[in-house]
Amino acid sequence: MPADQIDPSSVPDWPHPVVSVGADGIHVDGQPIVMPPGVDLASGDARQLALQAVASRYAELNRPIKVRAREADGTAWDLVLAPDGSVVPIGDSPVEFPGGKPTRKKKRGGPPRGQENDSGGPKDKKRGLVAVAVFAAVVLLLGVGVFALRSGDGGPVRPKRTPPTTPPAANLPVDPPPRYGARASWAIEAPRNDEEITGLPGDLVAMISDQKVLEVRDVHTGVMQWQQDLPGGANGKLHVTEIDGDPVLAVDGSGGLFYWELDDKEHRSKKLLYPETGDVDVSFVGKSPLLLLPNQTAGYFWKGKARIVDVPLGATAIAAQGAYLLAVDKAGRMWQLRDSDDVLPEPTNLPVPVKGAELLRAAVLSNGMFLTAWLNGGKHLVVLYEAPGGDERGRREMVDERLEKSSSIGPEESDPLLQATDDASVAAVGNMVVFPKLPVAYTIDDLEVMMMSQGRLYARVDGGYQELTPYHRAEVDARESVPLLVIDDVALLATDKLDRTLLYALHRSDGRSPSPSEDSEPEPNDSGTSSTPESTP
């Protein structure tokens, strides 16, 4: 859309770059634009370079932006710069004047608006604004759009569509995470909320900027892959989940769940409405979003709408499984519930690990595995199954009295006692960390998870912290940083630098991916759960 068809009030205040022209050249936000040898600042080529400097810097936004264009004498105009390179001024007078005051007096009187002036021509406001734009663009050498910029043959010069590029590299101002270098391959402004960033399949990272723009970047290069303005009301944590069997990027919001299908090349946002039942909590532990509703009810999404089911008394909904959800009780009985059920179906019995054991916690992970915690004679037993009702993969004892104090069995929003990554590469239940795919388990007294991502977990321990993977458990120097995420061995770390919070992409200091010895599968231990020596209690 050309700039003269854009309402300036609809353009966000950020970014607002300043383009200035002076005897020492053209600058964007104080940074000089390097001109090729022989380019005259008064030429159309110089104007085109100034335009490209602004347009290419903000091409990733793919929307109009505000620009402040400052003349050599200090006069400044606020303009709207459209993606096609056209401009329109905001208002009909400068926003800054040399010496802090206007150099031109406002003309008083004259014919009413829309009537003829002394020259016999109509005085139209739109035409007047175009004239102002021509004046601003010519004097400032901005040369943007079709108003003033001309090429050598007299035809209009259009800005070149510069493809997204890698953000600049940067030095980390704090100690990096273990085995990572302090030089980031790229760095950008970080979201204020750490929860508004997550990994996507294909070595991508998704984040919500402070300007409420959803950005998806290549984690290795930082190059923008696609972006969309966040729909109004979307304000939660980003998750990778499934809707009707399709992988999506989802975010909680006011009145519903917003999502983008990962296979949709147009990246259109969609919304599923929550049921009108009052407060709705959403659990993303599992294959699909589970709606936790009041009054012994729960819900799931199927075929474009929320389905509500009654949960048996004494039972808890633990997972949405496509066209149905699962509920279990402390005796180990499990129900498959559908909104189309006329009567409550008969339950099946879970394989109880020890006769008389009481189920304390249960979650179906996104890969279908079933993670449980049981109480038996004062001891806690964590058992991993292939699937609900399926074969046992391994078990391990632990002690965590916190599990007994909670009345809920299933996953809850922000539950510190039952957590899992969207890709099911690592989970935590009570004081135990489980890597389900191998499986490998560790126990940590009073486990406090700091970060878990792609088969890696950082836990706070005795004033310091530890790093855990399926292959090692290591104490970490308190000076070393904890990343927000690790995606394909790239650590993403947010920290402050010069009054800004930047997101740094760090690679291993040795430049290598995990070694073959790290990729080897651990041997099973005596408990039946695969384990490295470090994970043995």
Coordinates of C-alpha atoms in Angstrom, one line a residue:
M1 CA 0.0 0.0 0.0
P2 CA 1.4 3.4 -1.0
A3 CA 2.2 5.8 1.9
D4 CA -0.5 8.3 0.9
Q5 CA -3.1 5.6 1.5
I6 CA -1.9 4.9 5.0
D7 CA -3.3 6.5 8.1
P8 CA -0.3 7.8 10.0
S9 CA -2.0 7.2 13.4
S10 CA -2.1 3.4 12.6
V11 CA 1.7 3.2 12.2
P12 CA 3.5 2.1 15.4
D13 CA 5.9 4.5 17.1
W14 CA 8.7 1.9 16.8
P15 CA 10.9 2.0 15.0
H16 CA 11.5 5.7 14.4
P17 CA 14.9 6.0 12.6
V18 CA 16.4 9.4 12.0
V19 CA 17.8 10.2 8.6
S20 CA 20.0 13.3 8.6
V21 CA 21.9 15.1 5.9
G22 CA 24.8 17.4 6.5
A23 CA 28.2 18.5 5.1
D24 CA 29.7 15.3 6.4
G25 CA 27.3 13.1 4.5
I26 CA 24.1 11.1 5.1
H27 CA 23.5 9.3 8.4
V28 CA 20.9 6.9 9.6
D29 CA 20.6 6.9 13.4
G30 CA 24.0 8.5 13.6
Q31 CA 25.6 5.8 11.5
P32 CA 27.2 7.1 8.2
I33 CA 26.1 5.7 4.9
V34 CA 29.2 4.8 2.9
M35 CA 28.8 6.3 -0.6
P36 CA 30.6 4.8 -3.6
P37 CA 33.4 6.9 -4.9
G38 CA 32.2 9.9 -7.1
V39 CA 28.6 9.9 -5.8
D40 CA 27.3 13.5 -5.5
L41 CA 25.2 14.0 -2.4
A42 CA 22.8 16.1 -4.5
S43 CA 22.3 13.3 -7.0
G44 CA 19.5 10.8 -7.4
D45 CA 22.0 8.0 -6.7
A46 CA 22.7 9.5 -3.2
R47 CA 19.0 9.6 -2.6
Q48 CA 18.6 6.1 -3.7
L49 CA 21.3 4.9 -1.3
A50 CA 19.7 6.8 1.6
L51 CA 16.4 5.2 0.8
Q52 CA 17.9 1.7 0.6
A53 CA 19.7 2.2 3.9
V54 CA 16.4 2.8 5.7
A55 CA 14.3 0.3 3.7
S56 CA 16.8 -2.5 3.9
R57 CA 17.4 -2.0 7.6
Y58 CA 13.7 -2.4 8.4
A59 CA 12.6 -4.6 5.5
E60 CA 12.0 -7.5 7.9
L61 CA 9.0 -5.7 9.4
N62 CA 7.2 -5.7 6.1
R63 CA 5.0 -2.8 7.2
P64 CA 5.1 1.0 7.2
I65 CA 7.4 2.8 9.7
K66 CA 7.9 6.3 10.9
V67 CA 11.0 8.2 9.9
R68 CA 12.4 11.5 11.1
A69 CA 14.1 13.3 8.3
R70 CA 16.4 16.1 9.5
E71 CA 17.8 18.8 7.2
A72 CA 21.3 20.3 7.4
D73 CA 19.9 23.4 9.1
G74 CA 18.2 21.3 11.8
T75 CA 14.6 21.4 10.5
A76 CA 13.1 18.0 10.8
W77 CA 10.0 16.3 9.4
D78 CA 8.2 13.2 10.5
L79 CA 7.3 10.9 7.6
V80 CA 5.6 7.6 7.0
L81 CA 7.8 5.3 4.9
A82 CA 5.8 2.5 3.2
P83 CA 7.4 -0.9 2.2
D84 CA 7.1 0.2 -1.5
G85 CA 9.4 3.2 -0.7
S86 CA 6.8 5.9 -1.0
V87 CA 6.6 8.5 1.8
V88 CA 4.0 10.9 3.2
P89 CA 4.6 13.6 5.9
I90 CA 2.9 13.4 9.2
G91 CA 1.3 16.8 9.6
D92 CA 1.9 19.9 7.4
S93 CA 4.7 21.5 9.4
P94 CA 8.2 20.5 10.7
V95 CA 8.4 18.9 14.1
E96 CA 11.8 20.6 14.9
F97 CA 13.1 24.0 13.8
P98 CA 16.6 25.5 13.7
G99 CA 17.3 27.2 17.1
G100 CA 14.1 25.7 18.5
K101 CA 11.7 28.0 16.7
P102 CA 10.1 28.3 13.3
T103 CA 11.9 30.1 10.5
R104 CA 8.7 30.7 8.5
K105 CA 5.6 32.6 9.6
K106 CA 2.3 30.9 9.3
K107 CA 0.2 32.6 6.6
R108 CA -3.0 34.0 7.9
G109 CA -6.2 34.5 5.9
G110 CA -6.7 33.3 2.3
P111 CA -9.6 31.6 0.6
P112 CA -11.5 28.9 2.5
R113 CA -10.2 25.3 2.1
G114 CA -11.4 23.8 -1.2
Q115 CA -12.0 27.2 -2.9
E116 CA -9.7 28.8 -5.5
N117 CA -6.6 30.7 -4.4
D118 CA -5.1 33.7 -6.0
S119 CA -3.6 31.7 -8.8
G120 CA -6.9 30.2 -9.7
G121 CA -6.1 26.6 -8.7
P122 CA -7.9 24.5 -6.0
K123 CA -6.1 24.4 -2.7
D124 CA -6.5 20.8 -1.8
K125 CA -5.0 19.5 1.5
K126 CA -3.9 16.2 0.0
R127 CA -2.1 18.0 -2.8
G128 CA -0.6 20.3 -0.3
L129 CA 0.8 17.4 1.7
V130 CA 2.3 15.9 -1.4
A131 CA 4.0 19.2 -2.0
V132 CA 5.4 19.1 1.5
A133 CA 6.6 15.5 0.9
V134 CA 8.4 16.7 -2.3
F135 CA 10.0 19.5 -0.4
A136 CA 11.1 17.3 2.5
A137 CA 12.4 14.6 0.2
V138 CA 14.3 16.9 -2.1
V139 CA 15.8 19.1 0.6
L140 CA 16.7 16.1 2.8
L141 CA 18.1 14.1 -0.1
L142 CA 15.9 11.3 1.1
G143 CA 14.6 10.7 -2.3
V144 CA 12.1 8.1 -1.4
G145 CA 9.1 6.9 -3.3
V146 CA 7.8 8.4 -6.5
F147 CA 7.7 12.0 -5.3
A148 CA 11.3 13.1 -5.8
L149 CA 13.6 10.3 -6.6
R150 CA 14.7 10.1 -10.2
S151 CA 17.3 7.9 -11.9
G152 CA 19.8 9.0 -14.5
D153 CA 17.4 8.5 -17.4
G154 CA 14.7 10.6 -15.7
G155 CA 12.5 7.6 -14.7
P156 CA 11.4 6.9 -11.1
V157 CA 13.8 4.9 -9.1
R158 CA 12.3 2.1 -6.9
P159 CA 14.0 0.8 -3.9
K160 CA 15.6 -2.6 -4.3
R161 CA 13.9 -5.3 -2.2
T162 CA 16.7 -6.3 0.1
P163 CA 16.3 -9.9 1.4
P164 CA 16.5 -10.4 5.1
T165 CA 20.1 -10.6 6.4
T166 CA 21.9 -12.0 9.4
P167 CA 21.7 -9.6 12.3
P168 CA 25.1 -8.2 13.5
A169 CA 27.4 -10.3 15.6
A170 CA 28.1 -9.1 19.2
N171 CA 30.3 -9.8 22.2
L172 CA 28.6 -11.2 25.2
P173 CA 29.0 -8.9 28.3
V174 CA 28.8 -11.8 30.8
D175 CA 30.3 -15.3 31.1
P176 CA 28.8 -17.7 28.6
P177 CA 27.2 -21.0 29.4
P178 CA 29.5 -24.0 29.8
R179 CA 31.4 -25.0 26.6
Y180 CA 30.1 -21.9 24.7
G181 CA 32.0 -19.0 23.3
A182 CA 31.5 -15.4 24.3
R183 CA 31.1 -14.1 20.7
A184 CA 27.5 -14.3 19.5
S185 CA 27.1 -15.1 15.8
W186 CA 24.1 -12.7 15.9
A187 CA 22.2 -10.6 18.4
I188 CA 18.9 -8.8 18.4
E189 CA 16.6 -7.0 20.8
A190 CA 15.2 -9.6 23.2
P191 CA 11.6 -9.9 24.2
R192 CA 11.0 -8.6 27.8
N193 CA 9.1 -11.8 28.6
D194 CA 11.3 -14.9 28.5
E195 CA 8.2 -17.1 27.9
E196 CA 7.6 -15.4 24.6
I197 CA 10.3 -17.4 22.8
T198 CA 10.4 -21.1 21.8
G199 CA 12.0 -23.5 19.4
L200 CA 10.4 -24.8 16.2
P201 CA 11.1 -27.9 14.1
G202 CA 13.7 -27.2 11.4
D203 CA 16.2 -25.3 13.6
L204 CA 14.0 -22.3 14.0
V205 CA 13.3 -20.0 16.9
A206 CA 10.0 -18.1 17.3
M207 CA 9.5 -15.1 19.5
I208 CA 7.1 -12.3 20.3
S209 CA 8.8 -8.9 20.0
D210 CA 8.0 -6.0 22.4
Q211 CA 6.1 -4.5 19.4
K212 CA 3.8 -7.6 19.4
V213 CA 5.2 -9.0 16.2
L214 CA 5.6 -12.8 15.9
E215 CA 9.1 -13.4 14.4
V216 CA 10.4 -16.8 13.2
R217 CA 14.2 -16.9 12.6
D218 CA 16.8 -19.4 11.6
V219 CA 18.6 -20.1 14.8
H220 CA 22.0 -20.5 13.1
T221 CA 21.9 -17.3 11.1
G222 CA 19.3 -15.1 12.7
V223 CA 17.7 -14.5 9.3
M224 CA 14.0 -13.8 9.5
Q225 CA 12.0 -16.6 7.9
W226 CA 8.6 -15.0 8.4
Q227 CA 6.7 -12.7 10.7
Q228 CA 3.2 -11.6 11.4
D229 CA 1.6 -9.0 13.6
L230 CA 0.3 -10.7 16.8
P231 CA -3.5 -10.8 16.8
G232 CA -5.2 -8.7 19.4
G233 CA -5.7 -10.5 22.7
A234 CA -2.8 -13.0 22.2
N235 CA -0.7 -12.7 25.3
G236 CA 0.5 -16.1 26.5
K237 CA 3.5 -18.4 26.3
L238 CA 4.5 -19.8 22.9
H239 CA 4.1 -23.6 22.5
V240 CA 4.5 -26.2 19.7
T241 CA 1.5 -28.5 19.8
E242 CA -1.1 -30.2 17.5
I243 CA -4.6 -29.1 16.4
D244 CA -6.6 -31.8 14.6
G245 CA -3.4 -33.8 14.1
D246 CA -1.5 -30.9 12.4
P247 CA 1.6 -29.3 14.1
V248 CA 1.1 -25.7 15.1
L249 CA 2.6 -22.8 17.0
A250 CA 0.1 -21.7 19.6
V251 CA -0.3 -19.0 22.1
D252 CA -2.9 -18.5 24.8
G253 CA -5.1 -15.4 24.5
S254 CA -8.2 -13.6 25.6
G255 CA -11.2 -15.8 24.9
G256 CA -9.3 -18.4 22.8
L257 CA -6.2 -20.1 21.5
F258 CA -4.4 -18.4 18.6
Y259 CA -2.3 -20.6 16.4
W260 CA -0.3 -20.8 13.1
E261 CA -0.1 -24.1 11.2
L262 CA 3.6 -24.9 10.7
D263 CA 2.9 -26.2 7.2
D264 CA 1.0 -23.1 6.1
K265 CA 3.3 -21.2 3.8
E266 CA 1.1 -18.1 4.1
H267 CA 1.4 -18.2 7.9
R268 CA -2.2 -17.1 8.6
S269 CA -3.2 -16.9 12.2
K270 CA -6.3 -18.8 13.4
K271 CA -8.3 -18.8 16.6
L272 CA -10.2 -21.4 18.5
L273 CA -12.7 -20.1 21.0
Y274 CA -12.6 -21.2 24.6
P275 CA -15.9 -22.4 26.1
E276 CA -17.8 -19.8 28.1
T277 CA -17.4 -21.5 31.4
G278 CA -15.5 -18.8 33.3
D279 CA -11.7 -19.3 33.9
V280 CA -10.0 -21.6 31.5
D281 CA -6.5 -22.9 32.1
V282 CA -4.6 -24.6 29.3
S283 CA -2.0 -27.4 29.7
F284 CA 0.3 -28.0 26.8
V285 CA 1.9 -31.1 28.4
G286 CA 0.9 -33.7 25.8
K287 CA 0.0 -34.0 22.1
S288 CA -2.8 -31.4 22.1
P289 CA -4.0 -28.5 24.3
L290 CA -5.9 -29.7 27.3
L291 CA -8.6 -27.3 28.7
L292 CA -8.8 -27.4 32.4
L293 CA -12.3 -26.2 33.4
P294 CA -14.2 -25.7 36.6
N295 CA -16.8 -28.0 38.2
Q296 CA -15.3 -31.4 37.3
T297 CA -15.2 -30.7 33.6
A298 CA -12.4 -30.5 31.0
G299 CA -12.2 -29.9 27.3
Y300 CA -10.2 -30.4 24.1
F301 CA -10.2 -29.0 20.6
W302 CA -11.5 -31.1 17.7
K303 CA -12.7 -30.1 14.2
G304 CA -12.6 -26.4 14.9
K305 CA -14.4 -26.2 18.2
A306 CA -13.9 -26.8 21.9
R307 CA -15.5 -30.0 23.2
I308 CA -16.5 -30.3 26.9
V309 CA -16.7 -33.5 28.8
D310 CA -17.7 -34.4 32.4
V311 CA -14.8 -35.9 34.3
P312 CA -15.7 -38.7 36.8
L313 CA -15.7 -37.8 40.5
G314 CA -12.3 -38.4 42.0
A315 CA -10.6 -38.4 38.6
T316 CA -8.4 -35.8 36.8
A317 CA -8.1 -35.0 33.1
I318 CA -4.5 -35.5 32.2
A319 CA -4.2 -35.3 28.4
A320 CA -6.0 -34.3 25.2
Q321 CA -5.5 -37.0 22.6
G322 CA -7.0 -35.7 19.4
A323 CA -10.7 -36.7 19.3
Y324 CA -10.8 -37.6 23.0
L325 CA -9.2 -36.9 26.4
L326 CA -7.9 -39.1 29.1
A327 CA -8.7 -39.0 32.8
V328 CA -7.3 -41.1 35.6
D329 CA -7.9 -41.5 39.4
K330 CA -5.5 -42.3 42.2
A331 CA -6.4 -46.0 42.0
G332 CA -5.0 -46.2 38.5
R333 CA -8.3 -46.3 36.6
M334 CA -8.3 -44.5 33.2
W335 CA -11.2 -43.2 31.1
Q336 CA -11.3 -42.2 27.4
L337 CA -13.8 -39.4 27.3
R338 CA -15.6 -37.9 24.2
D339 CA -18.2 -35.1 24.1
S340 CA -20.3 -37.5 22.0
D341 CA -20.6 -40.0 24.9
D342 CA -24.1 -40.5 26.1
V343 CA -23.0 -42.4 29.2
L344 CA -19.8 -42.6 31.0
P345 CA -17.6 -45.3 29.4
E346 CA -16.1 -48.1 31.5
P347 CA -12.6 -47.4 32.7
T348 CA -9.5 -49.5 32.1
N349 CA -6.9 -50.3 34.7
L350 CA -3.4 -49.0 34.4
P351 CA -0.6 -51.4 35.1
V352 CA 0.1 -50.6 38.8
P353 CA 3.8 -51.0 39.5
V354 CA 3.2 -52.3 43.0
K355 CA 0.0 -53.7 44.4
G356 CA -1.8 -51.0 46.4
A357 CA 0.3 -48.1 45.1
E358 CA -1.5 -44.7 44.8
L359 CA -1.1 -42.6 41.7
L360 CA 0.1 -39.1 42.5
R361 CA 1.0 -37.6 39.2
A362 CA 0.4 -38.6 35.5
A363 CA 1.1 -37.0 32.2
V364 CA 1.0 -38.2 28.6
L365 CA 4.0 -36.6 26.8
S366 CA 3.8 -35.3 23.2
N367 CA 5.6 -38.4 21.9
G368 CA 2.9 -40.6 23.5
M369 CA 4.9 -41.8 26.5
F370 CA 3.2 -42.0 29.8
L371 CA 5.0 -40.5 32.8
T372 CA 3.7 -41.4 36.3
A373 CA 4.6 -41.0 40.0
W374 CA 3.2 -43.4 42.6
L375 CA 3.2 -43.6 46.4
N376 CA 3.8 -47.0 48.0
G377 CA 4.4 -47.4 51.7
G378 CA 6.0 -43.9 52.1
K379 CA 8.2 -44.4 49.0
H380 CA 7.8 -42.6 45.7
L381 CA 8.2 -44.5 42.5
V382 CA 8.5 -42.8 39.1
V383 CA 7.5 -45.2 36.2
L384 CA 7.7 -44.5 32.5
Y385 CA 5.4 -46.4 30.1
E386 CA 5.4 -46.7 26.3
A387 CA 1.8 -45.3 26.3
P388 CA -1.1 -45.2 28.7
G389 CA -1.8 -48.8 29.5
G390 CA 1.3 -49.8 27.6
D391 CA 4.5 -51.6 28.4
E392 CA 6.8 -50.3 31.1
R393 CA 10.0 -48.6 30.0
G394 CA 11.7 -48.2 33.4
R395 CA 11.1 -47.2 37.0
R396 CA 13.1 -45.4 39.8
E397 CA 12.6 -44.6 43.4
M398 CA 12.8 -41.0 44.8
V399 CA 11.6 -39.0 47.8
D400 CA 9.5 -35.9 47.4
E401 CA 6.8 -35.2 49.9
R402 CA 5.6 -32.3 47.9
L403 CA 3.8 -34.7 45.6
E404 CA 1.6 -35.9 48.4
K405 CA 0.4 -32.4 49.3
S406 CA -1.2 -31.7 45.9
S407 CA -4.8 -32.9 45.2
S408 CA -4.4 -32.9 41.4
I409 CA -3.0 -35.8 39.5
G410 CA -2.7 -34.2 36.1
P411 CA -0.7 -31.3 34.7
E412 CA -1.6 -27.9 35.9
E413 CA -0.6 -24.5 34.6
S414 CA 2.9 -23.5 35.8
D415 CA 3.1 -26.7 37.9
P416 CA 6.7 -27.0 39.3
L417 CA 6.1 -30.7 40.1
L418 CA 5.3 -31.8 36.6
Q419 CA 6.9 -30.2 33.6
A420 CA 7.9 -31.3 30.1
T421 CA 9.3 -29.8 26.9
D422 CA 7.0 -29.6 23.9
D423 CA 9.2 -32.1 22.1
A424 CA 9.2 -34.6 25.1
S425 CA 13.0 -34.6 25.1
V426 CA 13.1 -33.9 28.9
A427 CA 10.6 -34.0 31.7
A428 CA 10.6 -33.4 35.4
V429 CA 8.3 -34.9 38.0
G430 CA 8.9 -34.2 41.7
N431 CA 12.6 -34.5 42.4
M432 CA 13.4 -36.5 39.3
V433 CA 14.6 -35.4 35.8
V434 CA 13.7 -37.9 33.1
F435 CA 14.9 -38.1 29.5
P436 CA 12.1 -40.3 28.1
K437 CA 13.5 -41.2 24.7
L438 CA 16.5 -43.3 26.1
P439 CA 15.4 -43.3 29.0
V440 CA 17.7 -41.7 31.5
A441 CA 16.8 -40.4 35.0
Y442 CA 18.4 -38.3 37.6
T443 CA 17.3 -37.4 41.2
I444 CA 18.0 -33.9 42.7
D445 CA 16.8 -33.0 46.2
D446 CA 14.3 -30.1 46.1
L447 CA 14.5 -29.9 42.3
E448 CA 14.0 -26.4 40.9
V449 CA 14.1 -26.2 37.2
M450 CA 15.7 -23.2 35.6
M451 CA 15.6 -24.1 32.0
M452 CA 14.7 -27.2 30.0
S453 CA 15.1 -27.4 26.2
Q454 CA 15.9 -30.1 23.6
G455 CA 17.3 -32.7 25.9
R456 CA 19.0 -30.3 28.3
L457 CA 18.0 -29.1 31.7
Y458 CA 19.5 -26.6 34.2
A459 CA 18.6 -27.0 37.8
R460 CA 19.3 -24.8 40.9
V461 CA 21.2 -26.8 43.5
D462 CA 22.5 -25.5 46.8
G463 CA 23.0 -21.9 45.7
G464 CA 24.5 -23.0 42.4
Y465 CA 23.2 -25.0 39.5
Q466 CA 23.8 -28.1 37.5
E467 CA 23.5 -28.9 33.8
L468 CA 21.9 -32.2 32.9
T469 CA 21.7 -34.1 29.6
P470 CA 21.2 -37.8 28.9
Y471 CA 25.0 -38.1 28.8
H472 CA 26.3 -36.1 31.8
R473 CA 25.4 -34.3 35.0
A474 CA 27.8 -31.5 35.8
E475 CA 28.2 -28.7 38.4
V476 CA 28.3 -25.3 36.7
D477 CA 30.3 -22.3 37.9
A478 CA 27.9 -19.7 39.4
R479 CA 29.4 -17.0 37.1
E480 CA 28.4 -18.9 34.0
S481 CA 25.1 -18.0 32.4
V482 CA 22.0 -20.1 31.9
P483 CA 20.5 -19.9 28.4
L484 CA 16.8 -19.4 27.6
L485 CA 16.9 -22.2 25.0
V486 CA 19.2 -24.5 23.3
I487 CA 18.2 -25.3 19.7
D488 CA 20.4 -27.6 17.6
D489 CA 23.3 -26.9 19.9
V490 CA 22.9 -23.1 19.6
A491 CA 22.4 -21.5 23.0
L492 CA 20.1 -18.5 23.1
L493 CA 20.9 -16.2 26.0
A494 CA 19.3 -12.9 27.0
T495 CA 21.2 -10.3 29.0
D496 CA 21.5 -6.6 29.4
K497 CA 24.0 -4.4 27.5
L498 CA 24.0 -0.6 27.5
D499 CA 20.5 -0.2 28.8
R500 CA 19.1 -2.8 26.3
T501 CA 18.3 -6.4 26.7
L502 CA 19.8 -8.4 23.8
L503 CA 19.2 -12.0 22.7
Y504 CA 22.6 -13.6 21.8
A505 CA 23.0 -16.7 19.7
L506 CA 26.1 -18.6 20.9
H507 CA 27.9 -21.6 19.4
R508 CA 30.1 -24.1 21.2
S509 CA 33.5 -22.8 21.9
D510 CA 35.1 -25.8 20.1
G511 CA 32.8 -25.2 17.1
R512 CA 31.6 -28.8 17.2
S513 CA 28.3 -30.6 17.7
P514 CA 28.1 -33.3 20.4
S515 CA 30.9 -35.9 20.0
P516 CA 30.2 -39.5 19.1
S517 CA 30.8 -40.5 22.7
E518 CA 28.0 -38.2 23.8
D519 CA 25.7 -39.6 21.2
S520 CA 26.1 -43.2 22.4
E521 CA 23.2 -44.7 24.2
P522 CA 23.7 -45.3 27.9
E523 CA 23.5 -48.8 29.3
P524 CA 20.4 -49.7 31.5
N525 CA 21.0 -49.7 35.2
D526 CA 19.8 -52.2 37.8
S527 CA 16.4 -50.4 38.2
G528 CA 15.6 -51.0 34.5
T529 CA 16.1 -47.4 33.6
S530 CA 19.0 -46.5 31.3
S531 CA 21.5 -44.3 33.2
T532 CA 24.9 -42.9 33.1
P533 CA 27.2 -43.3 36.1
E534 CA 26.5 -39.6 37.1
S535 CA 22.8 -40.3 37.3
T536 CA 23.1 -43.2 39.8
P537 CA 21.7 -42.0 43.1

